[in-house]
PDB file of C-alpha atoms in Angstrom:
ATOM      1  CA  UNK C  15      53.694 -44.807 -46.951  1.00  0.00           C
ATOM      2  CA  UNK C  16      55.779 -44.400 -43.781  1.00  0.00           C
ATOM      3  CA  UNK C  17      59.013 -45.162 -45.498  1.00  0.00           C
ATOM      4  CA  UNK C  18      58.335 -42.624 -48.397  1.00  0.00           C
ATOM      5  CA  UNK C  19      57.514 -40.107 -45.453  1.00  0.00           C
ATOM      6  CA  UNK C  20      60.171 -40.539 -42.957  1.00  0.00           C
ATOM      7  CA  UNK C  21      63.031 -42.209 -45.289  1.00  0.00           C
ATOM      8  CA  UNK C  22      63.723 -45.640 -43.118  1.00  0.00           C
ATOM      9  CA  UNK C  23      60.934 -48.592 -41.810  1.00  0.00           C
ATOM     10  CA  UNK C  24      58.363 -48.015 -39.143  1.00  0.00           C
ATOM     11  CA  UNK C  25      59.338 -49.784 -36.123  1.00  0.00           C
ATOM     12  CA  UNK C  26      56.648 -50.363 -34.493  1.00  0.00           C
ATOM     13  CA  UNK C  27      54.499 -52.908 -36.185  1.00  0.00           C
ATOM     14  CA  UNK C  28      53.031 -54.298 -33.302  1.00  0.00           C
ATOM     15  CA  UNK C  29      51.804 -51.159 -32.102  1.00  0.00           C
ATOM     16  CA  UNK C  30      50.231 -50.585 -34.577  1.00  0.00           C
ATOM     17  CA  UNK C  31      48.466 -53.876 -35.052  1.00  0.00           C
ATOM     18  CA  UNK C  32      47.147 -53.316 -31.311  1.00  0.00           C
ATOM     19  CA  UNK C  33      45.682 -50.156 -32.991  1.00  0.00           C
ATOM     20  CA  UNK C  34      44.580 -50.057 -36.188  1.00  0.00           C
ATOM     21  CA  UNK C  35      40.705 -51.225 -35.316  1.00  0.00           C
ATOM     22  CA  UNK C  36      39.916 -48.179 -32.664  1.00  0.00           C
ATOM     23  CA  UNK C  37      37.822 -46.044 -33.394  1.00  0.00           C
ATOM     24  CA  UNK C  38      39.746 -43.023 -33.916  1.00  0.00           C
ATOM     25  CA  UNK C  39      42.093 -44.912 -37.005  1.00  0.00           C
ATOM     26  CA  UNK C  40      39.013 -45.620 -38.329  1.00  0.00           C
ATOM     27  CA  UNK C  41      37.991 -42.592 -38.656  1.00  0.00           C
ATOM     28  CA  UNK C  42      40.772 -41.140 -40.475  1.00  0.00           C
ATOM     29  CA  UNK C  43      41.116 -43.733 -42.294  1.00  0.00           C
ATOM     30  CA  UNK C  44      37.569 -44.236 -43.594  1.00  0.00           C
ATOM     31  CA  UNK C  45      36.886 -40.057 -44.346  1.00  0.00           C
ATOM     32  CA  UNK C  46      40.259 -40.417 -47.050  1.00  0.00           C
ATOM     33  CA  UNK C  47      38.899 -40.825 -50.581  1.00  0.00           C
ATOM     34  CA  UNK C  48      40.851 -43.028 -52.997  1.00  0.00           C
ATOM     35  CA  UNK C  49      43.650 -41.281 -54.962  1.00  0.00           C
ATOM     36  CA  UNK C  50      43.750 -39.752 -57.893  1.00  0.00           C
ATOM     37  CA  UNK C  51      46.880 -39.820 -60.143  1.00  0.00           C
ATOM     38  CA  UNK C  52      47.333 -37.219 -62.474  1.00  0.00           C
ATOM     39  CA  UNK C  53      50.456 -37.158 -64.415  1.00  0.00           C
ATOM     40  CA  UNK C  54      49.993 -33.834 -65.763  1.00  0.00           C
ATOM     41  CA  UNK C  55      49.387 -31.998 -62.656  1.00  0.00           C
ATOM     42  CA  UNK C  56      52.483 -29.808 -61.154  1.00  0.00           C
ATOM     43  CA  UNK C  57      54.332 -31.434 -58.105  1.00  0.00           C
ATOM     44  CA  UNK C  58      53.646 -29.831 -55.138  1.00  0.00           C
ATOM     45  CA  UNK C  59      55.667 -30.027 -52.233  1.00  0.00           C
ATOM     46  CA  UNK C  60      53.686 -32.196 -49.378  1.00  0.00           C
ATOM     47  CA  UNK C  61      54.186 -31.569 -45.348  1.00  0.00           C
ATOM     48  CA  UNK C  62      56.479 -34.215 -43.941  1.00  0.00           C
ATOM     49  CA  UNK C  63      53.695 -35.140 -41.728  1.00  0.00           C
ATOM     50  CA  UNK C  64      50.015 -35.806 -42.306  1.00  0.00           C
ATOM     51  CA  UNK C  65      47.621 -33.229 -41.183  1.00  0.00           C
ATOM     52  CA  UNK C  66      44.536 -35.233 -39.150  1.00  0.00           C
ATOM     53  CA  UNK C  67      41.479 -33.579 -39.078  1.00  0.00           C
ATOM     54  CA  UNK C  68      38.386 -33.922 -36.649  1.00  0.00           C
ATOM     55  CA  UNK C  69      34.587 -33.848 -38.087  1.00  0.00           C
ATOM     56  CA  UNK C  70      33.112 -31.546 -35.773  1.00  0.00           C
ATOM     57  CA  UNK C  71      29.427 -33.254 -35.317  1.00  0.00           C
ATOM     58  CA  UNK C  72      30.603 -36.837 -35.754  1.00  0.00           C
ATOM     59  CA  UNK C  73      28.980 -39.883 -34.557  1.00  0.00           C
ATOM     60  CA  UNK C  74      32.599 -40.579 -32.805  1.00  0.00           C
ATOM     61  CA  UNK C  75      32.748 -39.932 -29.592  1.00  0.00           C
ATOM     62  CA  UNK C  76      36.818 -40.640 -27.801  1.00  0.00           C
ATOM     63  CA  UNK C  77      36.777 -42.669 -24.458  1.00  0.00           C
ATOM     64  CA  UNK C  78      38.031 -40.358 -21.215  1.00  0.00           C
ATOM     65  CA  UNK C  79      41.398 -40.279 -20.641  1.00  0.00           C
ATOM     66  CA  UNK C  80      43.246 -41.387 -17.618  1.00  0.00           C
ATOM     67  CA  UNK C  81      43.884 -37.783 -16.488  1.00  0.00           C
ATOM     68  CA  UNK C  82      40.201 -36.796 -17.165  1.00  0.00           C
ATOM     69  CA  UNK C  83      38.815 -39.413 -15.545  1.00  0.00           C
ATOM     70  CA  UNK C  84      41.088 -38.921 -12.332  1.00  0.00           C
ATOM     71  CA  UNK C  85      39.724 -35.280 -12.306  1.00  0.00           C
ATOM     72  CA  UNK C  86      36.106 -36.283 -12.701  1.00  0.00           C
ATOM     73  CA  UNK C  87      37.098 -38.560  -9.358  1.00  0.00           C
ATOM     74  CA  UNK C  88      38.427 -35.253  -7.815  1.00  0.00           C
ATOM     75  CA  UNK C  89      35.332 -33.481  -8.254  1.00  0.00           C
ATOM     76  CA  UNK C  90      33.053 -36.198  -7.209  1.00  0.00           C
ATOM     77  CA  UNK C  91      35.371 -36.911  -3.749  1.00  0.00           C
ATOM     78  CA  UNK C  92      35.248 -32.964  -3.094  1.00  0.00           C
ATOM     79  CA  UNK C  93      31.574 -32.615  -3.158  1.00  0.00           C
ATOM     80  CA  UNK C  94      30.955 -35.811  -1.087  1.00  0.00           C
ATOM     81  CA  UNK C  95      32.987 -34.114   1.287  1.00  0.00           C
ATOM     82  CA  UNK C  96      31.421 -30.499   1.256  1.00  0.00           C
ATOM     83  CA  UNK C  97      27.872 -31.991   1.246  1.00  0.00           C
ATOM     84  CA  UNK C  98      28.412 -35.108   3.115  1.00  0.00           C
ATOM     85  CA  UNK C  99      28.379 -38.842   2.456  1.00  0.00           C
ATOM     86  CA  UNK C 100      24.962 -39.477   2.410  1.00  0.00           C
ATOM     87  CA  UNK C 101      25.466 -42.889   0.989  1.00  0.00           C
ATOM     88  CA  UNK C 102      28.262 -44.035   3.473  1.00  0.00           C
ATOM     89  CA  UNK C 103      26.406 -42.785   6.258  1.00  0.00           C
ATOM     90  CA  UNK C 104      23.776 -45.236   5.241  1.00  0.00           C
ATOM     91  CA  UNK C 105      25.862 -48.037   4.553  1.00  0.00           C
ATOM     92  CA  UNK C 106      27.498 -46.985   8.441  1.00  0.00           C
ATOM     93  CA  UNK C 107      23.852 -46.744   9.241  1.00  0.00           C
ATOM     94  CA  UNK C 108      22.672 -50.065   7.968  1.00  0.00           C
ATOM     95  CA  UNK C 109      25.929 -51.656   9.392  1.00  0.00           C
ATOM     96  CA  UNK C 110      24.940 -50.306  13.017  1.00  0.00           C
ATOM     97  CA  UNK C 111      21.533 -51.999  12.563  1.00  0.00           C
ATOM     98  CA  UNK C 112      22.958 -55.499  11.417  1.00  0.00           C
ATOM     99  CA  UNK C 113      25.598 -55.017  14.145  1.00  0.00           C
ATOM    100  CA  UNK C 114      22.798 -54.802  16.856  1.00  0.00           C
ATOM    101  CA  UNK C 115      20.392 -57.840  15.547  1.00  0.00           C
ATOM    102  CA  UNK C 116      23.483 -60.126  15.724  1.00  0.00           C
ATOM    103  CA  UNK C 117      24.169 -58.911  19.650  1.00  0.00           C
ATOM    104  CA  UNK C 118      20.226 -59.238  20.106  1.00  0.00           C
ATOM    105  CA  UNK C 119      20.432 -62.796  18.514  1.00  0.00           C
ATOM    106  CA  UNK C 120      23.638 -63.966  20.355  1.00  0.00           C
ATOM    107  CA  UNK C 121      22.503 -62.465  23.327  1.00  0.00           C
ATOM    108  CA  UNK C 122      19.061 -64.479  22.892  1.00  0.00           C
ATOM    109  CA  UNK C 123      21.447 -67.709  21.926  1.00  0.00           C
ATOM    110  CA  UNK C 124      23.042 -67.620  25.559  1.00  0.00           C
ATOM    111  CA  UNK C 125      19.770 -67.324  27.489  1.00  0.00           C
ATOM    112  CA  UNK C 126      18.760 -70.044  25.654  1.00  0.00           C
ATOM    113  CA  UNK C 127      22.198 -72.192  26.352  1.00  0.00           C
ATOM    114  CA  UNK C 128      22.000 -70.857  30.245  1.00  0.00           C
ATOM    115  CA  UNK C 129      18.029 -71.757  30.604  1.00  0.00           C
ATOM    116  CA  UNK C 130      19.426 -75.223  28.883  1.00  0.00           C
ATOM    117  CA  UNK C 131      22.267 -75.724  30.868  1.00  0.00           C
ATOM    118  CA  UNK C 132      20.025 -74.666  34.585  1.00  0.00           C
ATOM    119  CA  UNK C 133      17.524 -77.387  32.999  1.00  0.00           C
ATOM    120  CA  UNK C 134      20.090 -79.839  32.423  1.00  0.00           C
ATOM    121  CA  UNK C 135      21.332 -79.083  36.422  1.00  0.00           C
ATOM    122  CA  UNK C 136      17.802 -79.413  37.488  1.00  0.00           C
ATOM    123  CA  UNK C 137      17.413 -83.101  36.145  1.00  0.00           C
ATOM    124  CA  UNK C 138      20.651 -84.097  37.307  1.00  0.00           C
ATOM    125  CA  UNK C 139      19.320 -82.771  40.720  1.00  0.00           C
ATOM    126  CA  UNK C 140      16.219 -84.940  40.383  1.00  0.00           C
ATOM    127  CA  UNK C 141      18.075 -88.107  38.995  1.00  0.00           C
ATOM    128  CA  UNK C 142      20.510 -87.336  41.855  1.00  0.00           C
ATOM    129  CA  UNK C 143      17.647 -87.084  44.503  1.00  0.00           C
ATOM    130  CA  UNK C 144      15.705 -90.609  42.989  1.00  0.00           C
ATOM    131  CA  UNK C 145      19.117 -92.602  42.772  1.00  0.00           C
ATOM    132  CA  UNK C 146      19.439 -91.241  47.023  1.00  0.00           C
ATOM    133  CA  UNK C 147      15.744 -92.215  47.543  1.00  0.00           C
ATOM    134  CA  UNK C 148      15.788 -95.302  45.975  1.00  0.00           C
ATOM    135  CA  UNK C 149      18.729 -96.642  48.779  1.00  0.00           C
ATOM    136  CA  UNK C 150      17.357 -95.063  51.449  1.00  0.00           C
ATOM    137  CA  UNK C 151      14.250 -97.338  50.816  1.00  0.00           C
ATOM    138  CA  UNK C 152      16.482-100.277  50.340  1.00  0.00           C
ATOM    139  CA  UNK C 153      18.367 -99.112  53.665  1.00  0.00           C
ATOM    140  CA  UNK C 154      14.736 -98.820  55.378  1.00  0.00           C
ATOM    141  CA  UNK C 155      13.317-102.139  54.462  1.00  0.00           C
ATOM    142  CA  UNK C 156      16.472-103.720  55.550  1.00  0.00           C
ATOM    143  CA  UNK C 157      15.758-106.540  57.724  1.00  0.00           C
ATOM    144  CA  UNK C 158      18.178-106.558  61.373  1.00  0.00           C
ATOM    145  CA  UNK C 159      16.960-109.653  62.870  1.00  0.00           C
ATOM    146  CA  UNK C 160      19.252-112.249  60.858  1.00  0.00           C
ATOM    147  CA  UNK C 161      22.701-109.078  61.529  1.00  0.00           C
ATOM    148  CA  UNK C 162      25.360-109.469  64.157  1.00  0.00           C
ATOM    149  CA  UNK C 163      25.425-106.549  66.601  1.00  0.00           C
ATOM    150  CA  UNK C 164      27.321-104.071  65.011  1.00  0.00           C
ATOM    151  CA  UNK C 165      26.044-104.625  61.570  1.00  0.00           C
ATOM    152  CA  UNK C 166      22.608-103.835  63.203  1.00  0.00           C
ATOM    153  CA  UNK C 167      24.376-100.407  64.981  1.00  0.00           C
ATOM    154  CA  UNK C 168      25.284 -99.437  61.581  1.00  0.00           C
ATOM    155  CA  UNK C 169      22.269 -99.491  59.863  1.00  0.00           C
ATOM    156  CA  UNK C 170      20.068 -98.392  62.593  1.00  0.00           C
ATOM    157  CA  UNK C 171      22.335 -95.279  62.688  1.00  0.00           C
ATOM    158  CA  UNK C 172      21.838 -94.686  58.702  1.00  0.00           C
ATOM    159  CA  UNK C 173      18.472 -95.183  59.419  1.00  0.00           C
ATOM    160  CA  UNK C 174      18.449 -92.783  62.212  1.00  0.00           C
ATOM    161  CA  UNK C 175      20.174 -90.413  59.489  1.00  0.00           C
ATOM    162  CA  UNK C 176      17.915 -90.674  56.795  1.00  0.00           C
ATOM    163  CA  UNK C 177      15.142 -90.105  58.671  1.00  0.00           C
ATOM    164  CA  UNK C 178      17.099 -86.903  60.153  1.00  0.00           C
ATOM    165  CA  UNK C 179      17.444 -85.651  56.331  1.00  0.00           C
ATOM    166  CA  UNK C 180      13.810 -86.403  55.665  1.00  0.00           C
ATOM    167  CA  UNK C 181      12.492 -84.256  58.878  1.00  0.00           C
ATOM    168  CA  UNK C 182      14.897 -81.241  58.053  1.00  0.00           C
ATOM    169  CA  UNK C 183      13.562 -81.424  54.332  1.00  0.00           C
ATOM    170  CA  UNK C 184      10.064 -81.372  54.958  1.00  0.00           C
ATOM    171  CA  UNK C 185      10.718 -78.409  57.746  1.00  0.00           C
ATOM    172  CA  UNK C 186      11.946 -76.402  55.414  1.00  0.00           C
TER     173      UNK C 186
END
């Protein structure tokens, strides 16, 4: 058909085979009736070209275009920005909120690691003040009467000492 029209091949085969099953070939092709030879009938003179004609009401509807759908996009962005962005100011709304529980739950997170780490101090403190107990008892049930002289000097001074630290701890 193309070579009878144009006088050489139709290049573009693979186009065409991309093509052919859309919806707006099959149109044109399926509203052609079969056709009719008559060998009688004068020859008139056809247009070099095919004339394509649309069905007004027809079921067939064409997809948007690129350029249509960019100017739909125009229109939308232009009355988001006359009437405001309702829907990114609640996203930037909703964001805001989220922001805010994570500080609230971090900042809950470190009292919890500082009231952890002052409890963690405070036993060391006690283990600290039990381990210094337990040898000033050993120190104070020391027995002096088997020592030289200086060995008794020396732990009648701690002794003196602890005894120091206990008055100035129960004074205060």
């Amino acid at each position: 058909m193309y070579k009878n029209l144009c006088k050489h091949n139709f290049s573009l085969e693979h186009c065409w085979n991309l093509l052919r099953y859309l919806p707006k070939w099959n149109i044109e092709f399926g509203t052609k009736k079969a056709k009719i030879f008559q060998k009688d009938s004068p020859k008139i003179s056809s247009p070099s070209t095919p004339d394509c004609e649309m069905l007004g009401n027809s079921a067939f509807e064409r997809p948007i275009g690129r350029k249509a759908a960019k100017e739909i996009q125009k229109k939308r962005k232009k009355l988001d920005n006359e009437f405001g962005d309702y829907g990114g100011a609640a996203i930037l709304e909703k964001m805001m909120a989220d922001q805010n529980e994570c500080r609230k739950q971090r900042n809950e997170h470190l009292k919890e690691m500082l009231q952890l780490a002052k409890d963690r101090d405070e036993r060391e403190k006690r283990r600290a003040a039990a381990e210094q107990d337990e040898a000033d008892a050993k120190i104070m049930a020391m027995d002096t009467s088997s020592m030289g002289a200086i060995e008794v000097e020396y732990f009648n001074s701690r002794k003196q000492e602890i005894i120091e630290r206990r008055r100035n701890l129960f004074a205060k």
